[in-house]
PDB file of C-alpha atoms in Angstrom:
ATOM      1  CA  MET A   1      58.432   1.494  41.167  1.00  0.00           C
ATOM      2  CA  PRO A   2      61.229   2.658  43.399  1.00  0.00           C
ATOM      3  CA  LYS A   3      60.314   1.335  47.182  1.00  0.00           C
ATOM      4  CA  GLU A   4      60.607   4.303  49.035  1.00  0.00           C
ATOM      5  CA  LYS A   5      57.112   5.537  46.727  1.00  0.00           C
ATOM      6  CA  ALA A   6      55.514   2.390  47.373  1.00  0.00           C
ATOM      7  CA  VAL A   7      55.967   2.701  50.552  1.00  0.00           C
ATOM      8  CA  LYS A   8      54.616   6.022  51.160  1.00  0.00           C
ATOM      9  CA  LYS A   9      51.694   5.144  48.341  1.00  0.00           C
ATOM     10  CA  SER A  10      50.657   2.578  50.452  1.00  0.00           C
ATOM     11  CA  ARG A  11      50.848   4.431  53.938  1.00  0.00           C
ATOM     12  CA  ILE A  12      48.393   7.495  52.094  1.00  0.00           C
ATOM     13  CA  HIS A  13      46.296   4.506  51.240  1.00  0.00           C
ATOM     14  CA  ASN A  14      45.709   3.053  54.256  1.00  0.00           C
ATOM     15  CA  GLU A  15      45.317   6.083  55.966  1.00  0.00           C
ATOM     16  CA  ILE A  16      42.797   7.263  53.279  1.00  0.00           C
ATOM     17  CA  GLN A  17      41.057   3.399  54.324  1.00  0.00           C
ATOM     18  CA  LYS A  18      41.197   4.111  57.816  1.00  0.00           C
ATOM     19  CA  GLN A  19      39.548   7.787  57.623  1.00  0.00           C
ATOM     20  CA  GLY A  20      37.080   6.892  54.909  1.00  0.00           C
ATOM     21  CA  ILE A  21      35.546   9.494  53.128  1.00  0.00           C
ATOM     22  CA  VAL A  22      37.485  13.133  53.327  1.00  0.00           C
ATOM     23  CA  PHE A  23      34.705  15.644  53.817  1.00  0.00           C
ATOM     24  CA  ASN A  24      34.798  18.531  51.294  1.00  0.00           C
ATOM     25  CA  LYS A  25      34.587  21.658  53.224  1.00  0.00           C
ATOM     26  CA  ASP A  26      33.627  23.657  50.309  1.00  0.00           C
ATOM     27  CA  PHE A  27      30.157  21.356  50.436  1.00  0.00           C
ATOM     28  CA  GLY A  28      30.134  22.679  53.736  1.00  0.00           C
ATOM     29  CA  GLN A  29      30.175  18.414  54.973  1.00  0.00           C
ATOM     30  CA  HIS A  30      29.419  17.685  58.244  1.00  0.00           C
ATOM     31  CA  ILE A  31      27.925  14.344  58.755  1.00  0.00           C
ATOM     32  CA  LEU A  32      25.245  13.833  62.169  1.00  0.00           C
ATOM     33  CA  LYS A  33      26.164  10.770  63.347  1.00  0.00           C
ATOM     34  CA  ASN A  34      24.250  11.033  67.081  1.00  0.00           C
ATOM     35  CA  PRO A  35      21.305   8.519  66.219  1.00  0.00           C
ATOM     36  CA  LEU A  36      19.337  10.116  69.000  1.00  0.00           C
ATOM     37  CA  VAL A  37      19.361  13.278  67.773  1.00  0.00           C
ATOM     38  CA  ILE A  38      18.707  11.393  64.128  1.00  0.00           C
ATOM     39  CA  THR A  39      15.408   9.354  65.635  1.00  0.00           C
ATOM     40  CA  SER A  40      14.447  13.031  67.576  1.00  0.00           C
ATOM     41  CA  MET A  41      14.264  15.151  63.781  1.00  0.00           C
ATOM     42  CA  ILE A  42      12.572  11.853  62.088  1.00  0.00           C
ATOM     43  CA  GLU A  43       9.933  11.455  65.067  1.00  0.00           C
ATOM     44  CA  LYS A  44       9.217  15.563  65.212  1.00  0.00           C
ATOM     45  CA  SER A  45       8.266  15.424  61.332  1.00  0.00           C
ATOM     46  CA  ALA A  46       5.266  13.295  62.271  1.00  0.00           C
ATOM     47  CA  LEU A  47       6.305  10.719  59.280  1.00  0.00           C
ATOM     48  CA  ARG A  48       3.537   8.386  57.792  1.00  0.00           C
ATOM     49  CA  PRO A  49       3.879   5.090  56.006  1.00  0.00           C
ATOM     50  CA  THR A  50       2.638   6.534  52.793  1.00  0.00           C
ATOM     51  CA  ASP A  51       5.067  10.073  52.513  1.00  0.00           C
ATOM     52  CA  VAL A  52       7.243  10.872  49.987  1.00  0.00           C
ATOM     53  CA  VAL A  53      10.877  12.350  52.222  1.00  0.00           C
ATOM     54  CA  LEU A  54      12.414  14.656  50.349  1.00  0.00           C
ATOM     55  CA  GLU A  55      16.129  14.689  52.063  1.00  0.00           C
ATOM     56  CA  VAL A  56      19.116  17.361  50.936  1.00  0.00           C
ATOM     57  CA  GLY A  57      22.469  16.277  51.344  1.00  0.00           C
ATOM     58  CA  PRO A  58      22.242  12.566  52.833  1.00  0.00           C
ATOM     59  CA  GLY A  59      25.746  12.180  53.088  1.00  0.00           C
ATOM     60  CA  THR A  60      26.847   8.827  53.967  1.00  0.00           C
ATOM     61  CA  GLY A  61      22.980   7.703  54.299  1.00  0.00           C
ATOM     62  CA  ASN A  62      23.057   7.386  58.615  1.00  0.00           C
ATOM     63  CA  MET A  63      19.619   9.739  58.492  1.00  0.00           C
ATOM     64  CA  THR A  64      18.361   7.920  55.023  1.00  0.00           C
ATOM     65  CA  VAL A  65      18.525   4.149  56.269  1.00  0.00           C
ATOM     66  CA  LYS A  66      16.254   5.621  59.620  1.00  0.00           C
ATOM     67  CA  ILE A  67      14.102   7.209  57.194  1.00  0.00           C
ATOM     68  CA  LEU A  68      13.422   4.512  54.788  1.00  0.00           C
ATOM     69  CA  GLU A  69      12.360   1.973  57.478  1.00  0.00           C
ATOM     70  CA  LYS A  70       9.351   4.379  58.031  1.00  0.00           C
ATOM     71  CA  ALA A  71       8.674   6.192  54.638  1.00  0.00           C
ATOM     72  CA  LYS A  72       7.372   4.924  51.471  1.00  0.00           C
ATOM     73  CA  LYS A  73      10.185   6.762  49.142  1.00  0.00           C
ATOM     74  CA  VAL A  74      13.088   9.125  50.130  1.00  0.00           C
ATOM     75  CA  ILE A  75      14.386  11.490  47.509  1.00  0.00           C
ATOM     76  CA  ALA A  76      17.765  12.415  48.375  1.00  0.00           C
ATOM     77  CA  CYS A  77      19.916  15.585  46.664  1.00  0.00           C
ATOM     78  CA  GLU A  78      23.684  14.973  46.719  1.00  0.00           C
ATOM     79  CA  ILE A  79      26.067  16.592  44.958  1.00  0.00           C
ATOM     80  CA  ASP A  80      28.934  14.911  45.923  1.00  0.00           C
ATOM     81  CA  THR A  81      29.181  11.640  43.354  1.00  0.00           C
ATOM     82  CA  ARG A  82      31.557  10.030  46.211  1.00  0.00           C
ATOM     83  CA  LEU A  83      28.972  10.193  48.628  1.00  0.00           C
ATOM     84  CA  VAL A  84      26.091   8.794  46.267  1.00  0.00           C
ATOM     85  CA  ALA A  85      28.076   5.541  45.471  1.00  0.00           C
ATOM     86  CA  GLU A  86      28.731   5.409  48.960  1.00  0.00           C
ATOM     87  CA  LEU A  87      24.480   5.651  50.023  1.00  0.00           C
ATOM     88  CA  GLN A  88      24.249   3.072  46.769  1.00  0.00           C
ATOM     89  CA  LYS A  89      25.987   0.551  48.688  1.00  0.00           C
ATOM     90  CA  ARG A  90      24.597   0.858  51.726  1.00  0.00           C
ATOM     91  CA  VAL A  91      21.743   0.259  50.167  1.00  0.00           C
ATOM     92  CA  GLN A  92      22.212  -2.383  47.734  1.00  0.00           C
ATOM     93  CA  GLY A  93      20.720  -5.594  47.771  1.00  0.00           C
ATOM     94  CA  THR A  94      18.141  -4.399  50.427  1.00  0.00           C
ATOM     95  CA  ILE A  95      14.283  -3.835  50.805  1.00  0.00           C
ATOM     96  CA  TYR A  96      15.346  -0.182  51.093  1.00  0.00           C
ATOM     97  CA  GLN A  97      17.178  -0.024  47.219  1.00  0.00           C
ATOM     98  CA  PRO A  98      13.975   0.087  45.212  1.00  0.00           C
ATOM     99  CA  LYS A  99      12.333   3.050  47.877  1.00  0.00           C
ATOM    100  CA  LEU A 100      15.916   5.131  47.221  1.00  0.00           C
ATOM    101  CA  GLN A 101      15.468   7.645  44.359  1.00  0.00           C
ATOM    102  CA  ILE A 102      19.179   9.679  44.712  1.00  0.00           C
ATOM    103  CA  LEU A 103      19.183  12.903  42.568  1.00  0.00           C
ATOM    104  CA  ILE A 104      22.812  13.984  41.672  1.00  0.00           C
ATOM    105  CA  GLY A 105      23.428  18.387  41.660  1.00  0.00           C
ATOM    106  CA  ASP A 106      22.831  21.025  43.016  1.00  0.00           C
ATOM    107  CA  VAL A 107      20.029  21.394  44.853  1.00  0.00           C
ATOM    108  CA  LEU A 108      19.431  24.783  44.112  1.00  0.00           C
ATOM    109  CA  LYS A 109      19.659  24.627  40.400  1.00  0.00           C
ATOM    110  CA  SER A 110      17.333  21.556  40.241  1.00  0.00           C
ATOM    111  CA  GLU A 111      13.725  21.281  40.068  1.00  0.00           C
ATOM    112  CA  LEU A 112      12.479  19.624  42.941  1.00  0.00           C
ATOM    113  CA  PRO A 113      10.215  16.610  42.930  1.00  0.00           C
ATOM    114  CA  PHE A 114       6.662  16.217  44.604  1.00  0.00           C
ATOM    115  CA  PHE A 115       7.427  15.422  48.339  1.00  0.00           C
ATOM    116  CA  ASP A 116       5.217  15.454  51.371  1.00  0.00           C
ATOM    117  CA  ILE A 117       7.884  15.738  54.075  1.00  0.00           C
ATOM    118  CA  CYS A 118      11.445  17.468  53.774  1.00  0.00           C
ATOM    119  CA  ILE A 119      14.135  16.485  56.318  1.00  0.00           C
ATOM    120  CA  ALA A 120      17.474  17.402  56.202  1.00  0.00           C
ATOM    121  CA  ASN A 121      21.498  17.819  57.971  1.00  0.00           C
ATOM    122  CA  ILE A 122      21.873  20.289  55.343  1.00  0.00           C
ATOM    123  CA  PRO A 123      25.028  22.534  54.407  1.00  0.00           C
ATOM    124  CA  TYR A 124      25.125  25.780  56.258  1.00  0.00           C
ATOM    125  CA  GLN A 125      25.875  27.725  53.524  1.00  0.00           C
ATOM    126  CA  ILE A 126      23.291  27.198  51.449  1.00  0.00           C
ATOM    127  CA  SER A 127      20.558  27.713  54.364  1.00  0.00           C
ATOM    128  CA  SER A 128      18.874  30.878  53.193  1.00  0.00           C
ATOM    129  CA  PRO A 129      18.589  29.921  49.528  1.00  0.00           C
ATOM    130  CA  LEU A 130      17.334  26.679  50.434  1.00  0.00           C
ATOM    131  CA  VAL A 131      14.224  27.828  52.567  1.00  0.00           C
ATOM    132  CA  PHE A 132      12.949  30.112  49.910  1.00  0.00           C
ATOM    133  CA  LYS A 133      12.702  27.360  47.263  1.00  0.00           C
ATOM    134  CA  LEU A 134      11.202  24.874  49.831  1.00  0.00           C
ATOM    135  CA  LEU A 135       8.480  27.088  50.751  1.00  0.00           C
ATOM    136  CA  LEU A 136       7.948  29.295  47.298  1.00  0.00           C
ATOM    137  CA  HIS A 137       7.546  24.980  45.929  1.00  0.00           C
ATOM    138  CA  ARG A 138       4.179  23.802  44.846  1.00  0.00           C
ATOM    139  CA  PRO A 139       2.966  21.824  45.065  1.00  0.00           C
ATOM    140  CA  PHE A 140       2.651  22.728  48.858  1.00  0.00           C
ATOM    141  CA  PHE A 141       4.240  19.899  50.906  1.00  0.00           C
ATOM    142  CA  ARG A 142       3.512  19.207  54.665  1.00  0.00           C
ATOM    143  CA  CYS A 143       6.333  20.448  56.636  1.00  0.00           C
ATOM    144  CA  ALA A 144      10.333  20.253  56.609  1.00  0.00           C
ATOM    145  CA  VAL A 145      12.280  19.388  59.651  1.00  0.00           C
ATOM    146  CA  LEU A 146      15.604  21.106  59.155  1.00  0.00           C
ATOM    147  CA  MET A 147      19.219  21.495  61.165  1.00  0.00           C
ATOM    148  CA  PHE A 148      20.357  24.674  60.825  1.00  0.00           C
ATOM    149  CA  GLN A 149      23.512  26.964  62.135  1.00  0.00           C
ATOM    150  CA  ARG A 150      22.353  28.179  65.802  1.00  0.00           C
ATOM    151  CA  GLU A 151      22.342  31.758  65.179  1.00  0.00           C
ATOM    152  CA  PHE A 152      20.397  31.316  61.908  1.00  0.00           C
ATOM    153  CA  ALA A 153      17.646  28.798  63.519  1.00  0.00           C
ATOM    154  CA  GLN A 154      17.469  32.089  65.856  1.00  0.00           C
ATOM    155  CA  ARG A 155      16.925  34.414  63.313  1.00  0.00           C
ATOM    156  CA  LEU A 156      14.158  32.470  61.583  1.00  0.00           C
ATOM    157  CA  VAL A 157      11.817  32.485  64.456  1.00  0.00           C
ATOM    158  CA  ALA A 158      12.981  35.997  66.140  1.00  0.00           C
ATOM    159  CA  LYS A 159      10.255  38.339  66.359  1.00  0.00           C
ATOM    160  CA  PRO A 160       9.874  41.909  66.016  1.00  0.00           C
ATOM    161  CA  GLY A 161      11.943  44.026  68.934  1.00  0.00           C
ATOM    162  CA  ASP A 162      14.308  40.820  69.144  1.00  0.00           C
ATOM    163  CA  LYS A 163      18.183  41.858  68.491  1.00  0.00           C
ATOM    164  CA  LEU A 164      18.495  38.744  65.744  1.00  0.00           C
ATOM    165  CA  TYR A 165      14.905  40.178  64.166  1.00  0.00           C
ATOM    166  CA  CYS A 166      15.774  40.898  60.224  1.00  0.00           C
ATOM    167  CA  ARG A 167      14.299  40.658  56.795  1.00  0.00           C
ATOM    168  CA  LEU A 168      14.733  36.444  56.802  1.00  0.00           C
ATOM    169  CA  SER A 169      12.759  36.394  60.121  1.00  0.00           C
ATOM    170  CA  ILE A 170       9.729  38.491  58.588  1.00  0.00           C
ATOM    171  CA  ASN A 171      10.195  36.624  55.093  1.00  0.00           C
ATOM    172  CA  THR A 172      10.214  33.243  56.424  1.00  0.00           C
ATOM    173  CA  GLN A 173       7.087  33.978  58.880  1.00  0.00           C
ATOM    174  CA  LEU A 174       4.470  35.571  56.324  1.00  0.00           C
ATOM    175  CA  LEU A 175       5.198  32.453  54.058  1.00  0.00           C
ATOM    176  CA  ALA A 176       5.552  29.464  57.621  1.00  0.00           C
ATOM    177  CA  ARG A 177       5.048  28.824  60.918  1.00  0.00           C
ATOM    178  CA  VAL A 178       8.473  27.987  62.153  1.00  0.00           C
ATOM    179  CA  ASP A 179       9.159  26.550  65.757  1.00  0.00           C
ATOM    180  CA  LEU A 180      12.392  25.735  67.348  1.00  0.00           C
ATOM    181  CA  LEU A 181      12.377  22.395  68.044  1.00  0.00           C
ATOM    182  CA  MET A 182      15.513  21.494  69.757  1.00  0.00           C
ATOM    183  CA  LYS A 183      20.079  22.601  69.843  1.00  0.00           C
ATOM    184  CA  VAL A 184      22.721  20.074  68.839  1.00  0.00           C
ATOM    185  CA  GLY A 185      26.262  20.352  70.222  1.00  0.00           C
ATOM    186  CA  LYS A 186      28.673  20.093  67.446  1.00  0.00           C
ATOM    187  CA  ASN A 187      29.904  17.246  68.955  1.00  0.00           C
ATOM    188  CA  ASN A 188      27.156  15.194  67.278  1.00  0.00           C
ATOM    189  CA  PHE A 189      28.744  15.748  63.855  1.00  0.00           C
ATOM    190  CA  LYS A 190      31.746  14.122  61.932  1.00  0.00           C
ATOM    191  CA  PRO A 191      34.473  16.525  61.593  1.00  0.00           C
ATOM    192  CA  PRO A 192      32.708  18.824  64.337  1.00  0.00           C
ATOM    193  CA  PRO A 193      31.291  22.388  63.003  1.00  0.00           C
ATOM    194  CA  LYS A 194      32.680  25.340  64.584  1.00  0.00           C
ATOM    195  CA  VAL A 195      29.368  26.207  65.150  1.00  0.00           C
ATOM    196  CA  GLU A 196      26.228  25.020  67.552  1.00  0.00           C
ATOM    197  CA  SER A 197      23.595  23.758  65.617  1.00  0.00           C
ATOM    198  CA  SER A 198      19.626  23.772  66.056  1.00  0.00           C
ATOM    199  CA  VAL A 199      16.485  21.919  64.335  1.00  0.00           C
ATOM    200  CA  VAL A 200      13.817  23.860  62.989  1.00  0.00           C
ATOM    201  CA  ARG A 201      10.289  23.166  61.676  1.00  0.00           C
ATOM    202  CA  LEU A 202       8.686  24.773  59.005  1.00  0.00           C
ATOM    203  CA  GLU A 203       5.086  24.493  58.358  1.00  0.00           C
ATOM    204  CA  PRO A 204       4.005  26.519  54.944  1.00  0.00           C
ATOM    205  CA  LYS A 205       1.250  28.684  55.232  1.00  0.00           C
ATOM    206  CA  ASN A 206      -1.500  26.679  52.922  1.00  0.00           C
ATOM    207  CA  PRO A 207      -3.192  28.820  51.619  1.00  0.00           C
ATOM    208  CA  PRO A 208      -0.486  31.377  51.235  1.00  0.00           C
ATOM    209  CA  PRO A 209      -0.736  35.110  52.120  1.00  0.00           C
ATOM    210  CA  PRO A 210      -2.349  36.578  48.956  1.00  0.00           C
ATOM    211  CA  ILE A 211       1.035  38.465  48.027  1.00  0.00           C
ATOM    212  CA  ASN A 212       3.046  38.679  45.881  1.00  0.00           C
ATOM    213  CA  PHE A 213       6.222  37.294  47.091  1.00  0.00           C
ATOM    214  CA  VAL A 214       9.019  38.845  44.876  1.00  0.00           C
ATOM    215  CA  GLU A 215       7.481  42.376  45.611  1.00  0.00           C
ATOM    216  CA  TRP A 216       7.213  41.588  49.553  1.00  0.00           C
ATOM    217  CA  ASP A 217      11.068  40.524  49.080  1.00  0.00           C
ATOM    218  CA  GLY A 218      11.550  44.133  47.601  1.00  0.00           C
ATOM    219  CA  LEU A 219       9.779  46.323  50.470  1.00  0.00           C
ATOM    220  CA  THR A 220      11.374  44.640  53.088  1.00  0.00           C
ATOM    221  CA  ARG A 221      14.946  44.736  51.564  1.00  0.00           C
ATOM    222  CA  ILE A 222      14.565  48.485  51.377  1.00  0.00           C
ATOM    223  CA  ALA A 223      13.253  48.198  55.345  1.00  0.00           C
ATOM    224  CA  PHE A 224      16.039  46.346  56.355  1.00  0.00           C
ATOM    225  CA  LEU A 225      18.981  48.035  54.790  1.00  0.00           C
ATOM    226  CA  ARG A 226      19.480  49.872  57.638  1.00  0.00           C
ATOM    227  CA  LYS A 227      16.777  48.129  60.245  1.00  0.00           C
ATOM    228  CA  ASN A 228      17.485  50.812  63.015  1.00  0.00           C
ATOM    229  CA  LYS A 229      16.376  53.770  60.185  1.00  0.00           C
ATOM    230  CA  THR A 230      12.957  55.013  60.006  1.00  0.00           C
ATOM    231  CA  LEU A 231      11.241  54.392  56.437  1.00  0.00           C
ATOM    232  CA  GLY A 232      11.501  57.939  55.603  1.00  0.00           C
ATOM    233  CA  ALA A 233      14.935  57.936  55.804  1.00  0.00           C
ATOM    234  CA  ALA A 234      15.187  54.425  54.002  1.00  0.00           C
ATOM    235  CA  PHE A 235      12.767  55.843  51.319  1.00  0.00           C
ATOM    236  CA  LYS A 236      15.034  58.673  50.781  1.00  0.00           C
ATOM    237  CA  GLN A 237      18.038  56.700  49.369  1.00  0.00           C
ATOM    238  CA  THR A 238      18.674  57.929  45.651  1.00  0.00           C
ATOM    239  CA  SER A 239      19.028  54.076  44.490  1.00  0.00           C
ATOM    240  CA  VAL A 240      15.664  53.428  46.206  1.00  0.00           C
ATOM    241  CA  LEU A 241      13.916  56.353  44.628  1.00  0.00           C
ATOM    242  CA  ASP A 242      15.585  55.724  41.001  1.00  0.00           C
ATOM    243  CA  MET A 243      14.237  51.714  41.411  1.00  0.00           C
ATOM    244  CA  LEU A 244      10.910  52.772  42.465  1.00  0.00           C
ATOM    245  CA  GLU A 245      10.830  55.644  39.362  1.00  0.00           C
ATOM    246  CA  LYS A 246      11.633  52.913  36.924  1.00  0.00           C
ATOM    247  CA  ASN A 247       9.355  50.652  37.910  1.00  0.00           C
ATOM    248  CA  TYR A 248       6.154  53.411  38.014  1.00  0.00           C
ATOM    249  CA  LYS A 249       7.186  54.352  34.672  1.00  0.00           C
ATOM    250  CA  LEU A 250       6.889  50.860  33.144  1.00  0.00           C
ATOM    251  CA  HIS A 251       3.582  50.443  35.328  1.00  0.00           C
ATOM    252  CA  CYS A 252       2.235  53.481  33.695  1.00  0.00           C
ATOM    253  CA  SER A 253       3.383  52.482  29.735  1.00  0.00           C
ATOM    254  CA  LEU A 254       1.990  49.167  30.062  1.00  0.00           C
ATOM    255  CA  ARG A 255      -1.061  50.860  31.206  1.00  0.00           C
ATOM    256  CA  ASN A 256      -1.464  53.718  28.839  1.00  0.00           C
ATOM    257  CA  THR A 257      -1.227  55.743  31.800  1.00  0.00           C
ATOM    258  CA  GLU A 258      -0.124  59.073  31.502  1.00  0.00           C
ATOM    259  CA  ILE A 259       2.652  60.302  33.665  1.00  0.00           C
ATOM    260  CA  GLU A 260       1.686  63.917  34.857  1.00  0.00           C
ATOM    261  CA  LYS A 261       4.574  66.451  33.722  1.00  0.00           C
ATOM    262  CA  GLU A 262       5.460  68.209  37.512  1.00  0.00           C
ATOM    263  CA  PHE A 263       5.592  64.244  38.629  1.00  0.00           C
ATOM    264  CA  ASN A 264       8.282  63.664  41.448  1.00  0.00           C
ATOM    265  CA  MET A 265       8.932  60.303  42.987  1.00  0.00           C
ATOM    266  CA  GLN A 266      10.269  61.835  46.199  1.00  0.00           C
ATOM    267  CA  GLN A 267       6.925  63.496  47.357  1.00  0.00           C
ATOM    268  CA  LYS A 268       4.635  60.709  46.061  1.00  0.00           C
ATOM    269  CA  VAL A 269       6.691  58.396  48.438  1.00  0.00           C
ATOM    270  CA  MET A 270       6.782  60.605  51.347  1.00  0.00           C
ATOM    271  CA  SER A 271       3.710  61.638  50.978  1.00  0.00           C
ATOM    272  CA  ILE A 272       2.024  57.905  50.662  1.00  0.00           C
ATOM    273  CA  LEU A 273       4.041  57.256  53.778  1.00  0.00           C
ATOM    274  CA  GLN A 274       2.534  59.891  55.768  1.00  0.00           C
ATOM    275  CA  ASN A 275      -0.819  59.165  54.644  1.00  0.00           C
ATOM    276  CA  LEU A 276      -0.253  55.566  56.026  1.00  0.00           C
ATOM    277  CA  GLY A 277       1.537  57.207  59.042  1.00  0.00           C
ATOM    278  CA  VAL A 278       4.151  55.056  59.041  1.00  0.00           C
ATOM    279  CA  GLU A 279       7.277  57.250  58.101  1.00  0.00           C
ATOM    280  CA  ASN A 280       8.574  57.035  61.482  1.00  0.00           C
ATOM    281  CA  LEU A 281       8.463  53.614  62.268  1.00  0.00           C
ATOM    282  CA  ARG A 282      11.272  51.460  62.111  1.00  0.00           C
ATOM    283  CA  ALA A 283      11.974  47.807  60.122  1.00  0.00           C
ATOM    284  CA  ARG A 284      13.333  46.150  63.659  1.00  0.00           C
ATOM    285  CA  THR A 285      10.091  46.909  65.047  1.00  0.00           C
ATOM    286  CA  MET A 286       7.582  46.144  62.437  1.00  0.00           C
ATOM    287  CA  ASP A 287       5.565  42.804  61.881  1.00  0.00           C
ATOM    288  CA  ILE A 288       3.954  41.232  59.113  1.00  0.00           C
ATOM    289  CA  ASP A 289       0.568  43.414  59.280  1.00  0.00           C
ATOM    290  CA  ASP A 290       2.585  46.458  59.199  1.00  0.00           C
ATOM    291  CA  PHE A 291       4.740  45.610  56.201  1.00  0.00           C
ATOM    292  CA  MET A 292       0.808  44.394  53.936  1.00  0.00           C
ATOM    293  CA  LYS A 293      -0.352  47.697  55.424  1.00  0.00           C
ATOM    294  CA  ILE A 294       2.503  49.591  53.603  1.00  0.00           C
ATOM    295  CA  LEU A 295       2.841  47.494  50.273  1.00  0.00           C
ATOM    296  CA  LEU A 296      -0.745  47.485  49.707  1.00  0.00           C
ATOM    297  CA  GLY A 297      -0.317  51.437  50.060  1.00  0.00           C
ATOM    298  CA  PHE A 298       2.313  51.982  47.636  1.00  0.00           C
ATOM    299  CA  ASN A 299       0.256  49.495  44.869  1.00  0.00           C
ATOM    300  CA  SER A 300      -3.065  50.981  45.031  1.00  0.00           C
ATOM    301  CA  GLU A 301      -0.529  53.831  43.967  1.00  0.00           C
ATOM    302  CA  GLY A 302       0.940  52.229  40.861  1.00  0.00           C
ATOM    303  CA  ILE A 303       4.195  51.899  42.641  1.00  0.00           C
ATOM    304  CA  HIS A 304       5.625  48.649  42.960  1.00  0.00           C
ATOM    305  CA  PHE A 305       8.465  46.769  44.135  1.00  0.00           C
ATOM    306  CA  SER A 306       9.701  44.618  41.725  1.00  0.00           C
TER     307      SER A 306
END
């Protein structure tokens, strides 16, 4: 190898050695480095020595090691094999090695195992799907303490009438009690993300509300598409009426019910909204009880959202 190339290669190698692992932006890798934040997150989870803990995106294991000190077992889900190797190296030959199980792969595509608590500094681009994967997971877990982008965290706790109140807010609050625990500045991470962060505690409602969540989600999707519009206007959209009519016809055929000749979906929908007295409500000010009443009203007339 020519001398020049050898020198260049050795310089690059030294740079990589100095930096350690180069974090992958595609996976949203920002390693939490402040031990005080890590300790605080673990304390807020009220961890017991008998608990099995799920950690999503353990990174280089700063939080994992601290959880291993207090829990019976940690199941760490990691997509990046370089970080898996780093984590294995970190516990190798220690008392923590038998307590750590690593699941390699995309947590959104994986079957989640049983766990009592979830503690995680999660990659922010999977925030929303991960929240619902956790909240719809059975058997129930006790609570999750999760780090999110600050605005996402504020949406989770937003109330009707708040500027950030949206479908995410009401869908999450239907399934869980949500508390904002603390703000975390960007300098607590390596490399620092572009946004500020917040830690949230989610406690699943057990037993869950007696509602088909897929239907509920279908209803809130229509209502929040334009949250400042009235429900009357939201339900007049052709795409919405077509979807409801398709579901209605399927529902009737499954029950061998004949559809009346003069059937008109728009008229039926408007009459349900008027009878419930909700056609002038707007999603941005509606709470869980409002949506439950509407879902029940539609379902009792054979109209479904899934």
